[in-house]
CSV table of C-alpha atoms in Angstrom, one decimal:
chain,number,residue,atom,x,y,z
A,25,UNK,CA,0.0,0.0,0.0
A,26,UNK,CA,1.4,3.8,-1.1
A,27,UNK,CA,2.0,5.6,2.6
A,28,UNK,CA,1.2,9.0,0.5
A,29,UNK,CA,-1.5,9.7,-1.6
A,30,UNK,CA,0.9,11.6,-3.8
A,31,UNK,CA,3.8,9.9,-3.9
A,32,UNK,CA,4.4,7.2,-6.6
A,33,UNK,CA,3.8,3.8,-5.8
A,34,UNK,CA,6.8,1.2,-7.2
A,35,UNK,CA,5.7,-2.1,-8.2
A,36,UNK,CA,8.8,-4.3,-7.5
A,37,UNK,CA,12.1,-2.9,-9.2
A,38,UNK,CA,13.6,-4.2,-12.4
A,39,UNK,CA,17.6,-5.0,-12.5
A,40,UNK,CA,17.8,-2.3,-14.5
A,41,UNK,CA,15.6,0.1,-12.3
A,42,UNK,CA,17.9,-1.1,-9.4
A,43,UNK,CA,21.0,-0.5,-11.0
A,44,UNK,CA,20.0,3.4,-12.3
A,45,UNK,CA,19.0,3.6,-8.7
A,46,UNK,CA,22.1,2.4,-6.9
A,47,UNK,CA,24.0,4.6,-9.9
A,48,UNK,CA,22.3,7.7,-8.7
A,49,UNK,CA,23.1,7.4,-4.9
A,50,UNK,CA,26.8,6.8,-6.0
A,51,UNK,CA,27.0,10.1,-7.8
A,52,UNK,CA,25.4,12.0,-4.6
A,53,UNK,CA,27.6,10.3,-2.5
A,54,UNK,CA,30.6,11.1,-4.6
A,55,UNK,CA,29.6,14.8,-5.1
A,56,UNK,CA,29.3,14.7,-1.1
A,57,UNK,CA,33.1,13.4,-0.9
A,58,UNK,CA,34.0,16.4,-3.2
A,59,UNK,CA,32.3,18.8,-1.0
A,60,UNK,CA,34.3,20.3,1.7
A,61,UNK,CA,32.7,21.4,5.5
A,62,UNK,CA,31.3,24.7,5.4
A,63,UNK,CA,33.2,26.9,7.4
A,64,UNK,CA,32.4,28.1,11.1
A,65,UNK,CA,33.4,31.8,10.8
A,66,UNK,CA,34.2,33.4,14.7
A,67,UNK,CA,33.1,37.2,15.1
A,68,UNK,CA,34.4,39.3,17.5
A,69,UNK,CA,32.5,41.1,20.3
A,70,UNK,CA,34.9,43.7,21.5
A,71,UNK,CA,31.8,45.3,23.9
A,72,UNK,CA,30.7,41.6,25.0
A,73,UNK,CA,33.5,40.3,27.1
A,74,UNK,CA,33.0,36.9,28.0
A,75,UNK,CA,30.9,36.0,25.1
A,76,UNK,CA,31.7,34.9,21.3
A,77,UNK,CA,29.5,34.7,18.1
A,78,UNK,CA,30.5,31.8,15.4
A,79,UNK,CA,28.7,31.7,12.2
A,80,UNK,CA,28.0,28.8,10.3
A,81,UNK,CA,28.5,29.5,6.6
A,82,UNK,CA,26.3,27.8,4.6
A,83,UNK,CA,26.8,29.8,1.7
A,84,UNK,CA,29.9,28.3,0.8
A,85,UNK,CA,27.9,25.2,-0.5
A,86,UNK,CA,27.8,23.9,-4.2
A,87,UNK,CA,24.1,25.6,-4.4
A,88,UNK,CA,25.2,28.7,-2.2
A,89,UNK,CA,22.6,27.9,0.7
A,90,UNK,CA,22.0,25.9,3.6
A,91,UNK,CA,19.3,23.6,1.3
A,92,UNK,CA,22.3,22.0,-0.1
A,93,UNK,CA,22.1,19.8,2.6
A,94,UNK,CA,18.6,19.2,2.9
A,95,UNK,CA,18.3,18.5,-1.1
A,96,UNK,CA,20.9,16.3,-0.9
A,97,UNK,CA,18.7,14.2,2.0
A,98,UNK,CA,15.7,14.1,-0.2
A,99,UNK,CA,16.7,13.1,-2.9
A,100,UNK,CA,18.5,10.2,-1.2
A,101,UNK,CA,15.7,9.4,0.8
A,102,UNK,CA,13.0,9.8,-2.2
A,103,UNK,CA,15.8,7.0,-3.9
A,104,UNK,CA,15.9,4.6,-1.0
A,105,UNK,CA,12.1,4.3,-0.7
A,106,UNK,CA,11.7,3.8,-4.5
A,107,UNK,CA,9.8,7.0,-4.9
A,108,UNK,CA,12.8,8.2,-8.1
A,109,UNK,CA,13.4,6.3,-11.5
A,110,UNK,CA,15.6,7.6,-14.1
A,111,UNK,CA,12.1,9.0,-16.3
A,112,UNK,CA,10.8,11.2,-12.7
A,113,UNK,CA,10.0,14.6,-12.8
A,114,UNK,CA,11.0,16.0,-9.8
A,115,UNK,CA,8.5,18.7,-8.0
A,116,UNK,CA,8.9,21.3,-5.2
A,117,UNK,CA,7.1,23.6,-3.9
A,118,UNK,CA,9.5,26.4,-2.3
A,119,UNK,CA,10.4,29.6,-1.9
A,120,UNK,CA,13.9,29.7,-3.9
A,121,UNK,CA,17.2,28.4,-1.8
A,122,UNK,CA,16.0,24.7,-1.9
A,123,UNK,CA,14.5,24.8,-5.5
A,124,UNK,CA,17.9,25.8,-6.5
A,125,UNK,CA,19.9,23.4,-4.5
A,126,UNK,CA,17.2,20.4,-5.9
A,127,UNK,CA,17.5,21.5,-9.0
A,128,UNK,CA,21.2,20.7,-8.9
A,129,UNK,CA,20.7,17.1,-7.6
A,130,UNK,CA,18.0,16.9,-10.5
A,131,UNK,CA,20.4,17.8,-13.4
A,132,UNK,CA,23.0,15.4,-11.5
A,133,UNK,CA,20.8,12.3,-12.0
A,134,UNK,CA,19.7,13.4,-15.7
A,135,UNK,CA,16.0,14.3,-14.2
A,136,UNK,CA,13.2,17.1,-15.4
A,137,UNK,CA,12.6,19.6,-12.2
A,138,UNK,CA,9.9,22.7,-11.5
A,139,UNK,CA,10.4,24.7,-9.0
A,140,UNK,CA,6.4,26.1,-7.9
A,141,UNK,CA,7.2,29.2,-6.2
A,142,UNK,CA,5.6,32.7,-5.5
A,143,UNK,CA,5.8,35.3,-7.9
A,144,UNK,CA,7.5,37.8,-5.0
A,145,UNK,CA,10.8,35.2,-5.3
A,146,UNK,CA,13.9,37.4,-6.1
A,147,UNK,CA,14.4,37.1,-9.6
A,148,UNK,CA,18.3,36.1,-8.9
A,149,UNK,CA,17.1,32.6,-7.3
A,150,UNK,CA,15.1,32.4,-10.3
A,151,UNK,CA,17.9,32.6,-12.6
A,152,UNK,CA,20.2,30.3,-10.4
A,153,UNK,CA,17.2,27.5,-11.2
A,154,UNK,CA,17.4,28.1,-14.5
A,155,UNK,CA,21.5,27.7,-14.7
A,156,UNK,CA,20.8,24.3,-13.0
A,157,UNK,CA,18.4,23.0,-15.7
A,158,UNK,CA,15.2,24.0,-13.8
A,159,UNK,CA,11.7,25.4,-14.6
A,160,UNK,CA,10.1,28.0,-12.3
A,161,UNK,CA,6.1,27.8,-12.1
A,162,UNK,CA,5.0,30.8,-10.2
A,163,UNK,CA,2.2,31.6,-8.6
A,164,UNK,CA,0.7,34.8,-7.6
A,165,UNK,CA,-1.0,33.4,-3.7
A,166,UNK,CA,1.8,31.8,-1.7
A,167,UNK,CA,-0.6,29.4,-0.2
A,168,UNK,CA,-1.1,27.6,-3.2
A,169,UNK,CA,2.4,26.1,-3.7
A,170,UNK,CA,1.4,23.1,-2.2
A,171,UNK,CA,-1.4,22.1,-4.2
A,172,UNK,CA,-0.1,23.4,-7.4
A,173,UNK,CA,2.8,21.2,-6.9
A,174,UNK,CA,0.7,18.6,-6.1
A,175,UNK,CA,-0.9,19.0,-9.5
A,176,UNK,CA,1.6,19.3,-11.5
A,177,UNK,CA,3.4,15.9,-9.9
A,178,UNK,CA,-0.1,14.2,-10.7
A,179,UNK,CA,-0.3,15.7,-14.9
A,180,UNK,CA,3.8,14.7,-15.1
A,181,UNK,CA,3.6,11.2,-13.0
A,182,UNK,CA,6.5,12.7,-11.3
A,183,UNK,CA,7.3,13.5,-7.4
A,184,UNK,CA,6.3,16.0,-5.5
A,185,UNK,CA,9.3,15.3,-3.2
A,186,UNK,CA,7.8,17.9,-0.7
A,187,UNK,CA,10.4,19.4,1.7
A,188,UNK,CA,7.9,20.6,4.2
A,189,UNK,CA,6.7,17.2,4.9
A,190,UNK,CA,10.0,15.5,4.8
A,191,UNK,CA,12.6,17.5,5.8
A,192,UNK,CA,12.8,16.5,9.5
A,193,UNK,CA,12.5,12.3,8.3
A,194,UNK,CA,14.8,12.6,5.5
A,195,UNK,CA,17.6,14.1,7.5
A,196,UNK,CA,19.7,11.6,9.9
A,197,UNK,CA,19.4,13.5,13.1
A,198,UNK,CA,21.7,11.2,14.9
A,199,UNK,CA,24.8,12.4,13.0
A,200,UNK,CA,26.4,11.6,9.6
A,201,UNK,CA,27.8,14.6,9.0
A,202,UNK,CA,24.2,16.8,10.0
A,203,UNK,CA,24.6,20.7,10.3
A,204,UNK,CA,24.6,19.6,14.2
A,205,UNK,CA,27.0,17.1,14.1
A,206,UNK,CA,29.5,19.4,11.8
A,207,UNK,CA,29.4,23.0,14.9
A,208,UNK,CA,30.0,20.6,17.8
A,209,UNK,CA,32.9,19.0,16.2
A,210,UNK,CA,34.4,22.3,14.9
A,211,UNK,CA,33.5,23.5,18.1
A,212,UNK,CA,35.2,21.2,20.0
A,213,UNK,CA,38.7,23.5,20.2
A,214,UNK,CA,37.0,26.8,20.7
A,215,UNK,CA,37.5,28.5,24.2
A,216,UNK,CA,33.9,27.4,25.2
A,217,UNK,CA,32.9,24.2,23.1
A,218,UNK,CA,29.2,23.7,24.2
A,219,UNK,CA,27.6,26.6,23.1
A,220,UNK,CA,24.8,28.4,24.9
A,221,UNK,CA,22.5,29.0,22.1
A,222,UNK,CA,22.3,27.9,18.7
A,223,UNK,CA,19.7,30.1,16.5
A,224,UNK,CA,18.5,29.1,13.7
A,225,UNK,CA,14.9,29.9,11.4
A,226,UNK,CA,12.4,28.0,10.5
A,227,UNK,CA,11.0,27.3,7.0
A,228,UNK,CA,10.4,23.7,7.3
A,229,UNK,CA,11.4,23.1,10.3
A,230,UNK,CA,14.2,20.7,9.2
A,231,UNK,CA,16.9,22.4,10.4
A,232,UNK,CA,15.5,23.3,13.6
A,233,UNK,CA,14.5,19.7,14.3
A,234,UNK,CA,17.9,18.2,13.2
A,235,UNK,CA,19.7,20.8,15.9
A,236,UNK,CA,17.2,20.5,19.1
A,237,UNK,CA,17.3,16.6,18.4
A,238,UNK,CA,20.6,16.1,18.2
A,239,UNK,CA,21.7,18.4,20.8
A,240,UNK,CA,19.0,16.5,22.9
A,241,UNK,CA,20.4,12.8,21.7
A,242,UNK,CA,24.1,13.7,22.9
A,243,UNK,CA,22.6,15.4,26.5
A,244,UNK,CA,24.2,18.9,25.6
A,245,UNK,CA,23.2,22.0,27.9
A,246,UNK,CA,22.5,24.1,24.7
A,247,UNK,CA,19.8,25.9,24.3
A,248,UNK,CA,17.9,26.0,20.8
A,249,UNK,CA,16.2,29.1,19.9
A,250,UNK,CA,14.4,29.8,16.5
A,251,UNK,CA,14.4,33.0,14.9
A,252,UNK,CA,10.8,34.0,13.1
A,253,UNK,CA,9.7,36.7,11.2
A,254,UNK,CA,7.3,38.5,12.9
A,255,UNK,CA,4.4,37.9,10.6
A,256,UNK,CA,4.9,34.1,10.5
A,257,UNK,CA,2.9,31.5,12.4
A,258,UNK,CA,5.8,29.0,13.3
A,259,UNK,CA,6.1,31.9,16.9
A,260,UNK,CA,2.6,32.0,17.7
A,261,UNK,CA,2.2,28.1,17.3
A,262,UNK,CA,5.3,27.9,19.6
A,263,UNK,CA,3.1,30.2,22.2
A,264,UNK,CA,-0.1,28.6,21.3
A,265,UNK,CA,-0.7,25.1,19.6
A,266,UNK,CA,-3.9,25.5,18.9
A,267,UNK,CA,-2.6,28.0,16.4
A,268,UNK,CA,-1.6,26.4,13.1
A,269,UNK,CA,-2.1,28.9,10.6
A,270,UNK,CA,-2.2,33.0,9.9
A,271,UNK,CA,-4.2,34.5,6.7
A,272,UNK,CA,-0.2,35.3,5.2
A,273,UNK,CA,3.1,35.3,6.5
A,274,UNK,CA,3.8,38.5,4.7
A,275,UNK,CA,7.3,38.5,5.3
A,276,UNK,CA,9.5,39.8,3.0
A,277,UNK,CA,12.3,37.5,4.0
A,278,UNK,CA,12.8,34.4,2.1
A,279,UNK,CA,13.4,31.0,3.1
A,280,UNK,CA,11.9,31.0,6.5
A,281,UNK,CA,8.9,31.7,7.8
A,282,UNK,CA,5.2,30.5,7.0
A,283,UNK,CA,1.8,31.0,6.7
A,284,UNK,CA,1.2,27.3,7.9
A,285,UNK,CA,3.0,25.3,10.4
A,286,UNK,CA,5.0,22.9,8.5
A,287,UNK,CA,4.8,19.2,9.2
A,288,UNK,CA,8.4,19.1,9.7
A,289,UNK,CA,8.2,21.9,12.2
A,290,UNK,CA,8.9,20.3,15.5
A,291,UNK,CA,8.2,22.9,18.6
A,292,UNK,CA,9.1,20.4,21.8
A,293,UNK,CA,12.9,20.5,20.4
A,294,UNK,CA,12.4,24.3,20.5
A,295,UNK,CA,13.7,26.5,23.7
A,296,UNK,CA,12.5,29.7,23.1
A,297,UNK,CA,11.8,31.9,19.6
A,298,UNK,CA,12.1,35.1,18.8
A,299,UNK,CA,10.2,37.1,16.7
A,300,UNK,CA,12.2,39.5,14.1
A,301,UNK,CA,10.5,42.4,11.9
A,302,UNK,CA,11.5,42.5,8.2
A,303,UNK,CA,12.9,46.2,9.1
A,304,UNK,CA,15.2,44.5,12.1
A,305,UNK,CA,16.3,41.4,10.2
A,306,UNK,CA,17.2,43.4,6.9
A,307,UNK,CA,19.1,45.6,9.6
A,308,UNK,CA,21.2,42.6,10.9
A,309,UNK,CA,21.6,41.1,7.3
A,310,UNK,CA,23.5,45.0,6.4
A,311,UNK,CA,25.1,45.0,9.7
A,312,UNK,CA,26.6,41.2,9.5
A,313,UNK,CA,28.2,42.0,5.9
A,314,UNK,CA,29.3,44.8,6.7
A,315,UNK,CA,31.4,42.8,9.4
A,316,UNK,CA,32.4,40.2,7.1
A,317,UNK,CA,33.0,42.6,4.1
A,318,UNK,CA,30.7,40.4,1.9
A,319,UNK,CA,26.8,40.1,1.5
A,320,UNK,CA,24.6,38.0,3.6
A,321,UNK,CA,20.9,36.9,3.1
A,322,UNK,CA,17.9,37.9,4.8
A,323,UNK,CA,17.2,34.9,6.9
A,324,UNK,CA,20.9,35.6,8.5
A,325,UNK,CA,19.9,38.9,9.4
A,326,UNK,CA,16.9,37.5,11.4
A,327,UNK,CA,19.3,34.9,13.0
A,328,UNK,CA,21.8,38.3,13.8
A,329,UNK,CA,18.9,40.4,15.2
A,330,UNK,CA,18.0,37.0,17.7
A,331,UNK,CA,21.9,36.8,19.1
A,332,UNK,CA,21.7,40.2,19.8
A,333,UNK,CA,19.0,40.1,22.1
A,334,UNK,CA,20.3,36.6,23.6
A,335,UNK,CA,23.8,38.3,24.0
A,336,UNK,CA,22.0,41.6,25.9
A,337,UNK,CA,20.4,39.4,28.1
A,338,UNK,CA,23.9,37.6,28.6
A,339,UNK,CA,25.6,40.4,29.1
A,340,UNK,CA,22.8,41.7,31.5
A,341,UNK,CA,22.9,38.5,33.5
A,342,UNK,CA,26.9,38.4,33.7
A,343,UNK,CA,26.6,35.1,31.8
A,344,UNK,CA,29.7,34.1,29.3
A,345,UNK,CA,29.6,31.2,27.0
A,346,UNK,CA,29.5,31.0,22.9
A,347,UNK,CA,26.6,31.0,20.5
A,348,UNK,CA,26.8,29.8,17.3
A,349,UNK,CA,24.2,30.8,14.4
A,350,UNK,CA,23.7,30.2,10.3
A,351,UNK,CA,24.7,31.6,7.8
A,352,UNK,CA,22.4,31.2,5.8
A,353,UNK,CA,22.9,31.9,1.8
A,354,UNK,CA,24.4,34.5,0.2
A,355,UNK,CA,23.3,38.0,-0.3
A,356,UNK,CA,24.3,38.5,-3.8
A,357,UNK,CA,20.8,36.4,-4.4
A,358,UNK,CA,19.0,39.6,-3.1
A,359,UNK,CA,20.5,42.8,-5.0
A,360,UNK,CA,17.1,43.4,-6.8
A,361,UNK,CA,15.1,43.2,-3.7
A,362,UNK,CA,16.8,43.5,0.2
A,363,UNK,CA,19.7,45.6,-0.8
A,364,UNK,CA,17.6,47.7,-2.9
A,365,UNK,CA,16.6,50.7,-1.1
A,366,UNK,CA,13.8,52.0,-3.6
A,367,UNK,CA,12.6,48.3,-3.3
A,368,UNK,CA,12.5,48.6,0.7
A,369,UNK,CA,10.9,52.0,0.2
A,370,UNK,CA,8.2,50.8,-2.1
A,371,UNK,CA,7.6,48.4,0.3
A,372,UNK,CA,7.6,51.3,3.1
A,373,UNK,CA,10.7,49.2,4.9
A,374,UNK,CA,12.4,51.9,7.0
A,375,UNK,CA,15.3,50.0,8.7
A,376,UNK,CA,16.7,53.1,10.0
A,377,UNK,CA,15.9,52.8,13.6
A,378,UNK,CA,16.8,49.0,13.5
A,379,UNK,CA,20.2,49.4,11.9
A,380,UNK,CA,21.1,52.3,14.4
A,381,UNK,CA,20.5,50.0,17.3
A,382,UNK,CA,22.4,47.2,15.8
A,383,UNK,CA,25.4,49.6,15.4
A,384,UNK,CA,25.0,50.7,19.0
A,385,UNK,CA,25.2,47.0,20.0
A,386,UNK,CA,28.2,45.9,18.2
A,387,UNK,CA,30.4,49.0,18.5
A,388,UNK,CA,29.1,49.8,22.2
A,389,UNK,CA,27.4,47.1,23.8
A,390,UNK,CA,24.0,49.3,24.2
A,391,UNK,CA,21.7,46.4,24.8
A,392,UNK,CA,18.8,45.1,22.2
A,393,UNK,CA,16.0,43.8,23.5
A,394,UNK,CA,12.8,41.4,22.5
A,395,UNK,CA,10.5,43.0,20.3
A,396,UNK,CA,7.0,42.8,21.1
A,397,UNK,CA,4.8,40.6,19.5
């Protein structure tokens, strides 16, 4: 019997079927072993004594995003359970990062993919899908994604692979090289190895659920918190589970956030979240690069805005330790949109207020606190 109404069912494989198959989990594998770790960048906090911030950068992956990782456990999951032949068109619904990183995995194995995505999606993601073989559908409501993709796997006979359902089963939580895994063993030589907090977002909870398991499995005193734009539902589902959906999300930050909570989305392995504005998380993506010298996405900028207030209330406790936080994609996949200041002003985005605070915190130490809800 088929688990999923939408998923393909396999009647039992063919030699041939099995060989393509075990051919196409030796080519991920082997563009794994070509891969390198992403870095874990240290950032100095002259004004927070005590206290360091590590980034994880994601960016530096083959598809330039943390989704690297989770397309990479899709697709070998989709493989193990039969769900991909070498003639499967291969569906997502998404908001750009994992579209692209799919799309790679998809032109690796030789396979059709389209990407169903909202219309708002920064036309550089767009193009990166493109470079990697793949067709954008776009949609004008974002909460149609799901069932368009759904659709569309049902006219092609192909898979809606379907990240928001499988992204917290797909990835091996225990370790194997997880984004969990990787910051505690680079960690393991810092100063203060077991880190305080680790912030992360939330788009389909994968990430979220891989960290607060894992740091759960292996009994660590970390704390996990998840930052959230403010608009998003995953926050007042985390307050209130009898919550489970908002009329939009609204946010202009990509990649995390939603109007729905995610089936992936898992809020017992979450500590605490923070909500972020667009205007504060736009701030703390501005503020980060500038630190770096080199752009970051929006979704950072959330994860920057989050530490901030963590590290005030640190600071204002006379607690030390280390956080570590993601880095999420690169901002050179949002020069037509978040580092476009008629764009933000269209939008009437005034991160004026938010960027002065953030400049008071890192070059003074003036504390940032919560933002109400």
């Amino acid at each position: 019997m088929n688990i999923h109404p939408l998923l393909p069912c396999e009647t039992r494989p063919t030699d041939e079927a099995r060989a393509w198959r075990n051919e196409a989990m030796r080519q991920i594998e082997a563009d794994f072993n070509r891969s390198a770790d992403t870095h874990l960048v240290r950032v100095e906090l002259p004004r927070a004594p005590g206290i360091t911030l590590y980034l994880k950068d994601e960016s530096s992956h083959p598809t330039g995003s943390l989704k690297h990782r989770l397309a990479r456990s899709l697709f070998l999951y989709a493989l193990c359970n039969g769900w991909i032949g070498p003639h499967t068109t291969i569906i997502e619904a998404s908001s750009g990062s994992t579209a692209v990183s799919e799309a790679y995995f998809a032109k690796l194995l030789g396979l059709r993919f389209i990407a169903v995505m909202p219309r708002t999606t920064s036309a550089e993601k767009i193009a990166a899908i493109a470079f990697q073989g793949g067709k954008s559908h776009l949609v004008d409501d974002p909460k149609t994604i799901y069932a368009e993709a759904a659709r569309l796997a049902h006219e092609t006979g192909g898979l809606f692979i379907d990240q928001f359902t499988f992204a917290e089963r797909a990835t091996d939580w225990r370790g194997n090289n997880n984004i969990a895994e990787s910051i505690f063993l680079q960690m393991e030589r810092e100063p203060q190895p077991i880190p305080e907090w680790i912030v992360c977002g939330a788009g389909t909870g994968g990430t979220s659920a891989t960290l607060g398991r894992y740091i759960r499995y292996r009994q660590y005193a970390t704390q996990l918190c998840v930052a959230d734009p403010l608009g998003s539902v995953f926050h007042r589902h985390y307050g209130d589970r009898s919550v489970r959906e908002v009329e939009a999300c609204g946010s202009v930050i990509e990649g995390i956030g939603r109007p729905r909570v995610e089936p992936s989305f898992i809020p017992t392995v979450v500590d605490r979240m923070i909500a972020v504005t667009d205007a504060a998380s736009i701030a703390g993506k501005r503020i980060i690069s500038e630190i770096l010298g080199r752009r970051c996405g929006g979704s950072t900028g959330t994860n920057i805005w989050a530490c901030a207030v963590l590290i005030s209330e640190m600071l204002a406790s006379g607690q030390s330790g280390s956080i570590v936080t993601l880095l999420c994609d690169s901002g050179e996949r949002y020069g037509t949109t978040l580092y476009d200041d008629v764009w933000l002003d269209d939008r009437k985005i005034d991160i004026v207020g938010p960027l002065a605070q953030l400049r008071e915190f890192f070059e003074r130490g003036v504390p940032v606190l919560e933002q109400s809800v």
